[in-house]
């Protein structure tokens, strides 16, 4: 049904016409110039402790300790049976931690230009969400297996986007094999072999500009740095997390999102966050040209999208064998990944990812016009289909507090 479809890059819809009903995901529609994506700026951070409690500080931020040998022989299976506390993934936290961060830090967000302008948007941003939700949007044009559901609510002029678990994802989660459960531990175990404390308490200097504040925050770590080493004999607890909160802009969309960060560069002279952050990954060792091609075409797409969004410049990858032993470690620079994949046939393109995400956000803005925390527009996508949506009032999908939360001027 042409005419019913939201046309990417087409002429903008006149304000009087009703919003279109669907958005196409076809790659060729998004093959155009790379959209403006401003350098992400860290506006804050928070930590979640071993019991998933929120702290408005960097106590869970670890630093990277380079393995001594290029073939480190880390055993990723070690500790799975006796030294592993797994986060309860039946609990859906939605945007709760980000909302909590916003409530504690809203003064930092009301920038001068927002306060001075007549913008009806109290927060000064168009979109609030998790980085992981944006990663899913970036990879959608190339995804053939897993669909998604994204709940969107407009409140105080800002659109809040929170994922809803699909029926298929719930089934997969409830029916994981023992092998799969164990392999999900391996990534965290690799982090334990390569990351070390100390974990500091809140040293944030109120009122200091963000860049200065972080230097002071992380500068305070210097004295302990020399003594602290990774502790492979300790417990892996996946409740623990350090999350960065960044602000950026994708074309006309002002974004505020949070993402978990694995560790930072140990060097106190390293640039300020997010440029000193490092993403840790594991993957099966590459032995054949076919494996290399699959790694570039599928895995690097997800790795790139996840780190590019918050401006994390480096990935440290541990390549493991089938028994979970790390046989080599390699660094990938995000800025070099597009060069790396260029000669791959049928490969993904960063511009398609970013243009699709941008178009999806425009589609959401045109559809979600009612400013009401009790109303959810549920956007739904399945592979080989268009994005569609349904509307729900006071339903199981509501995820924002129905209170005075949005009155930031109180
Ligand atoms: P790997 O990155 O080595 O796969 P992250 O890399 O995002 O920091 O996540 C840390 C680890 O969590 C992953 O390590 C993996 O073990 C596990 N993990 C994350 N997302 C997952 C998913 N969708 N399915 C299974 N495991 C996941
Ligand atoms: Mg992580
Ligand atoms: Mg990681």
Short mmCIF file of C-alpha atoms and ligand atoms in Angstrom, two decimals:
data_model
loop_
_atom_site.label_atom_id
_atom_site.label_comp_id
_atom_site.label_asym_id
_atom_site.label_seq_id
_atom_site.Cartn_x
_atom_site.Cartn_y
_atom_site.Cartn_z
CA UNK A 1 0.00 0.00 0.00
CA UNK A 2 2.07 2.89 -1.22
CA UNK A 3 1.07 6.18 0.33
CA UNK A 4 0.40 4.42 3.64
CA UNK A 5 4.11 3.97 4.14
CA UNK A 6 6.45 6.45 5.81
CA UNK A 7 8.84 7.33 3.02
CA UNK A 8 12.45 7.60 4.16
CA UNK A 9 14.14 10.74 2.86
CA UNK A 10 10.97 11.65 1.02
CA UNK A 11 9.32 15.07 1.23
CA UNK A 12 8.26 15.84 4.77
CA UNK A 13 4.64 15.15 5.61
CA UNK A 14 2.47 18.28 5.79
CA UNK A 15 1.43 18.89 9.42
CA UNK A 16 -2.26 18.39 8.65
CA UNK A 17 -2.03 14.88 7.15
CA UNK A 18 -2.37 11.85 9.42
CA UNK A 19 0.82 9.99 10.34
CA UNK A 20 1.79 7.09 8.11
CA UNK A 21 1.14 3.59 9.38
CA UNK A 22 4.39 1.78 8.69
CA UNK A 23 8.10 2.17 7.97
CA UNK A 24 10.04 0.11 5.43
CA UNK A 25 13.32 -1.51 6.50
CA UNK A 26 14.67 -2.23 2.99
CA UNK A 27 18.40 -1.48 2.90
CA UNK A 28 18.50 0.29 -0.47
CA UNK A 29 16.19 3.02 0.89
CA UNK A 30 18.89 4.01 3.36
CA UNK A 31 21.95 4.02 1.09
CA UNK A 32 22.72 7.71 1.10
CA UNK A 33 25.16 10.11 2.77
CA UNK A 34 26.05 9.39 6.38
CA UNK A 35 23.78 11.52 8.59
CA UNK A 36 25.17 14.02 11.08
CA UNK A 37 26.12 12.19 14.27
CA UNK A 38 27.64 14.51 16.83
CA UNK A 39 30.53 13.31 18.94
CA UNK A 40 28.82 11.83 22.02
CA UNK A 41 29.48 13.73 25.26
CA UNK A 42 29.37 11.99 28.63
CA UNK A 43 27.00 13.98 30.84
CA UNK A 44 27.15 11.56 33.75
CA UNK A 45 27.35 7.96 34.86
CA UNK A 46 25.98 5.59 37.46
CA UNK A 47 26.74 2.21 39.01
CA UNK A 48 24.68 -0.84 39.91
CA UNK A 49 26.06 -2.97 42.72
CA UNK A 50 26.04 -6.72 43.37
CA UNK A 51 22.38 -6.46 44.39
CA UNK A 52 21.46 -4.22 41.46
CA UNK A 53 21.21 -1.14 43.70
CA UNK A 54 21.65 2.25 42.00
CA UNK A 55 24.53 4.59 42.91
CA UNK A 56 24.96 7.98 41.32
CA UNK A 57 28.74 7.50 40.93
CA UNK A 58 31.51 5.52 39.20
CA UNK A 59 32.20 2.90 41.91
CA UNK A 60 31.81 0.00 39.46
CA UNK A 61 34.16 1.37 36.79
CA UNK A 62 37.13 -0.95 36.31
CA UNK A 63 40.24 -0.50 34.19
CA UNK A 64 41.82 -2.69 31.55
CA UNK A 65 44.93 -4.71 32.38
CA UNK A 66 46.58 -6.05 29.24
CA UNK A 67 47.23 -9.82 29.40
CA UNK A 68 50.91 -10.62 29.80
CA UNK A 69 51.01 -13.13 26.95
CA UNK A 70 49.49 -12.85 23.46
CA UNK A 71 48.14 -16.38 23.98
CA UNK A 72 46.89 -16.06 27.56
CA UNK A 73 45.10 -19.43 27.90
CA UNK A 74 42.34 -17.97 30.07
CA UNK A 75 39.89 -20.71 31.01
CA UNK A 76 36.47 -19.07 30.64
CA UNK A 77 34.67 -22.08 32.14
CA UNK A 78 36.39 -21.64 35.49
CA UNK A 79 34.02 -20.57 38.27
CA UNK A 80 30.76 -21.18 36.40
CA UNK A 81 29.61 -23.76 38.94
CA UNK A 82 30.80 -22.20 42.17
CA UNK A 83 31.68 -18.52 41.74
CA UNK A 84 28.88 -17.09 39.60
CA UNK A 85 25.95 -14.90 40.66
CA UNK A 86 23.67 -14.38 37.69
CA UNK A 87 21.38 -11.40 37.33
CA UNK A 88 17.70 -12.41 37.31
CA UNK A 89 16.79 -11.73 33.68
CA UNK A 90 13.08 -12.31 34.36
CA UNK A 91 13.06 -8.91 36.08
CA UNK A 92 12.37 -6.16 33.55
CA UNK A 93 13.93 -2.91 34.74
CA UNK A 94 12.70 -0.92 31.74
CA UNK A 95 14.09 2.65 31.91
CA UNK A 96 14.05 2.77 35.72
CA UNK A 97 17.81 3.32 36.28
CA UNK A 98 17.99 6.02 33.62
CA UNK A 99 14.95 7.79 35.08
CA UNK A 100 16.59 7.64 38.47
CA UNK A 101 19.77 9.16 37.02
CA UNK A 102 17.73 11.94 35.37
CA UNK A 103 15.95 12.76 38.63
CA UNK A 104 19.28 13.03 40.45
CA UNK A 105 20.99 15.05 37.71
CA UNK A 106 18.33 17.08 35.94
CA UNK A 107 20.11 20.36 36.67
CA UNK A 108 22.99 19.17 34.45
CA UNK A 109 20.63 18.63 31.54
CA UNK A 110 18.82 21.92 31.38
CA UNK A 111 21.46 23.55 29.24
CA UNK A 112 21.49 27.31 28.78
CA UNK A 113 20.14 27.18 25.27
CA UNK A 114 17.14 25.10 26.37
CA UNK A 115 16.39 27.29 29.36
CA UNK A 116 16.61 30.43 27.26
CA UNK A 117 14.63 29.11 24.30
CA UNK A 118 10.88 28.73 24.12
CA UNK A 119 11.29 24.98 23.65
CA UNK A 120 8.36 23.14 25.20
CA UNK A 121 10.71 20.25 25.89
CA UNK A 122 11.62 20.42 29.59
CA UNK A 123 14.59 18.05 29.44
CA UNK A 124 16.13 19.60 26.35
CA UNK A 125 16.34 16.23 24.58
CA UNK A 126 14.00 14.51 22.12
CA UNK A 127 14.76 10.87 22.94
CA UNK A 128 15.65 9.03 26.16
CA UNK A 129 16.53 5.35 25.91
CA UNK A 130 19.13 2.61 26.49
CA UNK A 131 22.08 2.34 24.10
CA UNK A 132 21.16 -1.34 23.60
CA UNK A 133 17.78 -0.36 22.12
CA UNK A 134 19.52 1.95 19.64
CA UNK A 135 21.98 -0.85 18.77
CA UNK A 136 18.98 -3.00 17.80
CA UNK A 137 17.69 -0.20 15.58
CA UNK A 138 21.07 0.25 13.89
CA UNK A 139 21.31 -3.45 13.02
CA UNK A 140 17.64 -3.88 11.95
CA UNK A 141 18.23 -3.52 8.17
CA UNK A 142 20.58 -6.54 8.37
CA UNK A 143 18.71 -8.64 10.93
CA UNK A 144 17.09 -11.82 9.62
CA UNK A 145 16.38 -13.72 12.83
CA UNK A 146 15.09 -11.65 15.74
CA UNK A 147 12.32 -9.05 15.72
CA UNK A 148 11.73 -6.42 18.40
CA UNK A 149 9.06 -4.50 20.30
CA UNK A 150 9.73 -0.95 21.44
CA UNK A 151 7.31 0.89 23.73
CA UNK A 152 7.29 4.67 23.25
CA UNK A 153 5.71 7.34 25.45
CA UNK A 154 5.85 11.12 25.08
CA UNK A 155 6.16 12.98 28.37
CA UNK A 156 7.10 16.62 28.85
CA UNK A 157 7.90 16.81 25.12
CA UNK A 158 10.50 14.02 25.32
CA UNK A 159 10.03 10.57 23.78
CA UNK A 160 10.98 7.68 26.08
CA UNK A 161 11.76 4.39 24.33
CA UNK A 162 11.78 1.13 26.32
CA UNK A 163 12.05 -2.40 24.97
CA UNK A 164 9.37 -5.04 25.55
CA UNK A 165 10.41 -8.69 25.40
CA UNK A 166 8.90 -10.48 22.39
CA UNK A 167 7.14 -13.81 22.83
CA UNK A 168 9.91 -15.46 20.79
CA UNK A 169 12.62 -13.93 23.00
CA UNK A 170 10.79 -15.10 26.13
CA UNK A 171 10.56 -18.63 24.75
CA UNK A 172 14.27 -18.59 23.87
CA UNK A 173 15.17 -17.32 27.33
CA UNK A 174 13.09 -19.99 29.06
CA UNK A 175 14.44 -22.80 26.87
CA UNK A 176 18.17 -22.11 26.78
CA UNK A 177 20.37 -25.20 26.75
CA UNK A 178 22.82 -25.77 29.57
CA UNK A 179 25.65 -25.16 27.07
CA UNK A 180 24.15 -21.81 26.02
CA UNK A 181 23.66 -20.76 29.67
CA UNK A 182 27.33 -21.52 30.33
CA UNK A 183 28.54 -19.72 27.21
CA UNK A 184 26.69 -16.57 28.30
CA UNK A 185 28.98 -16.59 31.34
CA UNK A 186 32.16 -16.71 29.27
CA UNK A 187 32.02 -13.07 28.21
CA UNK A 188 31.84 -11.90 31.83
CA UNK A 189 34.60 -14.29 32.84
CA UNK A 190 36.86 -12.77 30.16
CA UNK A 191 36.19 -9.34 31.70
CA UNK A 192 37.24 -10.70 35.09
CA UNK A 193 40.58 -11.91 33.67
CA UNK A 194 41.33 -8.53 32.08
CA UNK A 195 39.72 -5.88 34.29
CA UNK A 196 40.65 -4.69 37.76
CA UNK A 197 39.37 -2.35 40.45
CA UNK A 198 39.63 -0.18 42.38
CA UNK A 199 36.06 0.79 42.66
CA UNK A 200 35.74 4.25 44.06
CA UNK A 201 33.02 6.00 45.96
CA UNK A 202 31.50 9.24 44.79
CA UNK A 203 34.20 11.86 44.38
CA UNK A 204 32.10 13.98 42.02
CA UNK A 205 32.66 17.68 42.53
CA UNK A 206 29.29 19.34 42.29
CA UNK A 207 29.15 22.22 39.86
CA UNK A 208 32.36 21.42 38.00
CA UNK A 209 32.08 21.14 34.21
CA UNK A 210 31.74 17.51 33.03
CA UNK A 211 35.25 17.19 31.56
CA UNK A 212 36.92 18.54 34.71
CA UNK A 213 34.70 16.48 36.96
CA UNK A 214 35.66 13.24 35.27
CA UNK A 215 39.34 13.97 35.35
CA UNK A 216 39.03 14.51 39.09
CA UNK A 217 36.84 11.43 39.49
CA UNK A 218 39.22 9.19 37.73
CA UNK A 219 42.34 10.99 38.83
CA UNK A 220 41.40 9.93 42.36
CA UNK A 221 42.03 6.36 41.28
CA UNK A 222 45.70 6.88 40.52
CA UNK A 223 47.20 5.96 43.87
CA UNK A 224 45.57 2.51 43.98
CA UNK A 225 46.10 1.70 40.32
CA UNK A 226 49.58 0.30 40.78
CA UNK A 227 48.56 -2.36 43.29
CA UNK A 228 45.31 -3.61 41.84
CA UNK A 229 45.28 -6.57 39.46
CA UNK A 230 42.47 -8.68 37.97
CA UNK A 231 41.15 -11.32 40.38
CA UNK A 232 40.28 -14.49 38.42
CA UNK A 233 39.63 -16.30 41.70
CA UNK A 234 36.79 -13.97 42.65
CA UNK A 235 33.05 -14.20 42.05
CA UNK A 236 31.53 -13.09 38.73
CA UNK A 237 28.36 -11.19 39.59
CA UNK A 238 26.43 -9.95 36.55
CA UNK A 239 24.27 -7.62 38.64
CA UNK A 240 27.25 -5.27 38.82
CA UNK A 241 27.51 -2.60 36.15
CA UNK A 242 28.96 0.79 35.36
CA UNK A 243 26.85 2.83 32.94
CA UNK A 244 27.76 5.97 31.07
CA UNK A 245 25.09 8.55 30.20
CA UNK A 246 25.81 10.36 26.96
CA UNK A 247 24.20 13.14 25.00
CA UNK A 248 24.50 13.49 21.25
CA UNK A 249 22.51 14.35 18.12
CA UNK A 250 21.54 12.21 15.13
CA UNK A 251 20.48 14.67 12.40
CA UNK A 252 17.67 16.65 14.12
CA UNK A 253 17.18 14.18 16.98
CA UNK A 254 18.72 15.18 20.32
CA UNK A 255 19.50 11.92 22.12
CA UNK A 256 20.18 11.07 25.75
CA UNK A 257 21.02 7.44 26.37
CA UNK A 258 22.87 5.20 28.77
CA UNK A 259 24.96 2.14 28.10
CA UNK A 260 26.98 -0.29 30.17
CA UNK A 261 30.76 0.20 29.88
CA UNK A 262 33.12 -2.71 30.57
CA UNK A 263 36.23 -0.77 31.58
CA UNK A 264 38.47 2.21 30.95
CA UNK A 265 42.06 2.79 29.87
CA UNK A 266 44.38 2.48 32.89
CA UNK A 267 46.57 5.40 31.85
CA UNK A 268 45.61 8.49 33.89
CA UNK A 269 46.72 10.60 30.90
CA UNK A 270 44.16 8.91 28.63
CA UNK A 271 41.52 11.22 27.14
CA UNK A 272 38.35 11.97 29.10
CA UNK A 273 35.28 9.71 28.84
CA UNK A 274 33.89 8.24 26.67
CA UNK A 275 37.20 8.29 24.69
CA UNK A 276 39.02 6.27 27.38
CA UNK A 277 36.42 3.49 27.57
CA UNK A 278 37.05 -0.03 26.27
CA UNK A 279 34.51 -2.67 25.25
CA UNK A 280 35.45 -6.30 25.98
CA UNK A 281 34.22 -9.09 23.72
CA UNK A 282 34.75 -12.78 23.14
CA UNK A 283 34.33 -14.76 19.95
CA UNK A 284 35.18 -18.15 18.51
CA UNK A 285 38.70 -18.22 17.05
CA UNK A 286 38.80 -17.73 13.28
CA UNK A 287 40.35 -20.64 11.37
CA UNK A 288 38.82 -20.50 7.87
CA UNK A 289 38.07 -17.77 5.28
CA UNK A 290 34.36 -18.57 5.68
CA UNK A 291 34.59 -17.96 9.44
CA UNK A 292 36.40 -14.68 8.86
CA UNK A 293 33.74 -13.56 6.41
CA UNK A 294 30.93 -14.44 8.84
CA UNK A 295 32.73 -12.64 11.65
CA UNK A 296 33.00 -9.46 9.53
CA UNK A 297 29.46 -9.66 8.16
CA UNK A 298 27.53 -10.48 11.32
CA UNK A 299 29.50 -10.12 14.53
CA UNK A 300 31.48 -6.97 13.69
CA UNK A 301 28.21 -5.25 12.74
CA UNK A 302 26.88 -5.74 16.29
CA UNK A 303 30.21 -4.83 17.88
CA UNK A 304 30.53 -1.69 15.78
CA UNK A 305 26.95 -0.51 16.42
CA UNK A 306 27.21 -1.01 20.18
CA UNK A 307 30.43 0.97 20.62
CA UNK A 308 30.01 3.58 17.88
CA UNK A 309 26.80 4.89 19.48
CA UNK A 310 28.34 6.05 22.80
CA UNK A 311 31.70 6.98 21.26
CA UNK A 312 33.67 4.10 22.78
CA UNK A 313 36.74 3.95 20.52
CA UNK A 314 38.18 0.46 21.17
CA UNK A 315 37.15 -3.16 21.48
CA UNK A 316 39.47 -5.76 23.05
CA UNK A 317 38.44 -9.18 21.72
CA UNK A 318 39.39 -12.52 23.23
CA UNK A 319 39.27 -15.32 20.67
CA UNK A 320 38.47 -18.67 22.30
CA UNK A 321 38.28 -22.31 21.27
CA UNK A 322 35.20 -24.56 21.65
CA UNK A 323 36.22 -25.40 25.22
CA UNK A 324 36.22 -21.75 26.31
CA UNK A 325 39.99 -21.24 26.36
CA UNK A 326 41.15 -17.83 25.09
CA UNK A 327 43.87 -18.40 22.51
CA UNK A 328 44.47 -14.83 21.31
CA UNK A 329 43.57 -11.23 22.13
CA UNK A 330 43.12 -8.49 19.54
CA UNK A 331 42.21 -4.82 19.60
CA UNK A 332 39.74 -3.31 17.14
CA UNK A 333 39.50 0.43 16.66
CA UNK A 334 35.90 1.40 15.91
CA UNK A 335 37.04 4.08 13.44
CA UNK A 336 38.88 1.43 11.39
CA UNK A 337 36.08 -1.15 11.18
CA UNK A 338 34.40 0.32 8.09
CA UNK A 339 37.77 0.01 6.24
CA UNK A 340 38.20 -3.55 7.48
CA UNK A 341 34.86 -4.73 6.03
CA UNK A 342 35.03 -2.78 2.74
CA UNK A 343 36.19 -5.69 0.57
CA UNK A 344 33.67 -8.12 1.99
CA UNK A 345 30.88 -9.02 -0.46
CA UNK A 346 27.30 -8.54 0.72
CA UNK A 347 28.51 -6.66 3.76
CA UNK A 348 26.73 -4.16 6.00
CA UNK A 349 27.15 -0.39 5.66
CA UNK A 350 27.35 2.00 8.60
CA UNK A 351 25.38 4.64 6.65
CA UNK A 352 22.40 2.28 6.19
CA UNK A 353 22.36 1.58 9.94
CA UNK A 354 22.45 5.25 10.90
CA UNK A 355 19.97 6.43 8.25
CA UNK A 356 17.49 3.73 9.23
CA UNK A 357 17.75 4.66 12.92
CA UNK A 358 17.29 8.34 12.06
CA UNK A 359 14.24 7.59 9.92
CA UNK A 360 12.74 5.38 12.63
CA UNK A 361 13.06 8.22 15.15
CA UNK A 362 11.37 10.63 12.70
CA UNK A 363 8.59 8.07 12.19
CA UNK A 364 8.14 7.74 15.98
CA UNK A 365 8.03 11.53 16.39
CA UNK A 366 5.33 11.85 13.73
CA UNK A 367 3.22 9.06 15.27
CA UNK A 368 3.57 9.71 19.02
CA UNK A 369 2.09 13.17 19.44
CA UNK A 370 -0.05 12.77 22.59
CA UNK A 371 1.94 13.88 25.64
CA UNK A 372 0.74 11.41 28.28
CA UNK A 373 2.69 9.00 30.52
CA UNK A 374 -0.28 6.59 30.48
CA UNK A 375 -0.25 6.14 26.71
CA UNK A 376 2.16 3.73 25.00
CA UNK A 377 2.70 3.35 21.27
CA UNK A 378 4.10 -0.14 20.77
CA UNK A 379 6.34 -0.30 17.69
CA UNK A 380 6.77 -3.78 16.35
CA UNK A 381 9.12 -5.29 13.80
CA UNK A 382 9.72 -8.80 12.48
CA UNK A 383 12.36 -9.78 9.91
CA UNK A 384 11.24 -9.28 6.28
CA UNK A 385 8.39 -7.00 7.42
CA UNK A 386 7.76 -3.24 7.83
CA UNK A 387 7.74 -1.53 11.23
CA UNK A 388 4.14 -1.07 12.47
CA UNK A 389 2.59 0.09 15.73
CA UNK A 390 -0.40 -0.22 18.06
CA UNK A 391 -1.71 2.15 20.77
CA UNK A 392 -2.33 1.21 24.42
CA UNK A 393 -3.74 3.31 27.29
CA UNK A 394 -3.26 2.28 30.94
CA UNK A 395 -1.99 -1.11 29.84
CA UNK A 396 0.66 -3.60 30.91
CA UNK A 397 3.03 -1.68 28.60
CA UNK A 398 3.05 1.61 30.57
CA UNK A 399 6.56 2.19 31.91
CA UNK A 400 6.69 5.78 33.17
CA UNK A 401 5.57 7.04 36.58
CA UNK A 402 2.22 8.79 36.31
CA UNK A 403 3.30 11.69 38.48
CA UNK A 404 4.86 15.11 38.33
CA UNK A 405 8.13 13.65 37.05
CA UNK A 406 8.10 15.78 33.92
CA UNK A 407 7.80 19.08 35.78
CA UNK A 408 11.52 19.72 35.91
CA UNK A 409 11.06 23.33 36.97
CA UNK A 410 9.66 22.42 40.43
P1 LIG B 1 30.64 -11.17 24.93
O1 LIG B 1 30.63 -9.71 24.66
O2 LIG B 1 31.98 -11.72 25.00
O3 LIG B 1 29.69 -11.89 24.02
P2 LIG B 1 28.83 -7.03 26.56
O4 LIG B 1 29.79 -7.60 25.57
O5 LIG B 1 27.72 -6.31 25.92
O6 LIG B 1 29.60 -6.23 27.56
O7 LIG B 1 28.15 -8.24 27.34
C1 LIG B 1 28.92 -9.04 28.21
C2 LIG B 1 28.57 -10.50 28.07
O8 LIG B 1 27.18 -10.73 28.34
C3 LIG B 1 28.73 -11.06 26.68
O9 LIG B 1 30.05 -11.31 26.42
C4 LIG B 1 27.91 -12.32 26.77
O10 LIG B 1 28.61 -13.33 27.44
C5 LIG B 1 26.76 -11.85 27.60
N1 LIG B 1 25.68 -11.37 26.73
C6 LIG B 1 25.40 -10.10 26.42
N2 LIG B 1 24.34 -10.02 25.62
C7 LIG B 1 23.94 -11.26 25.39
C8 LIG B 1 22.89 -11.84 24.64
N3 LIG B 1 22.02 -11.11 23.93
N4 LIG B 1 22.79 -13.17 24.61
C9 LIG B 1 23.66 -13.91 25.30
N5 LIG B 1 24.67 -13.43 26.05
C10 LIG B 1 24.81 -12.12 26.10
MG1 LIG B 2 29.40 -5.03 28.96
MG1 LIG B 3 31.55 -6.50 26.53
#
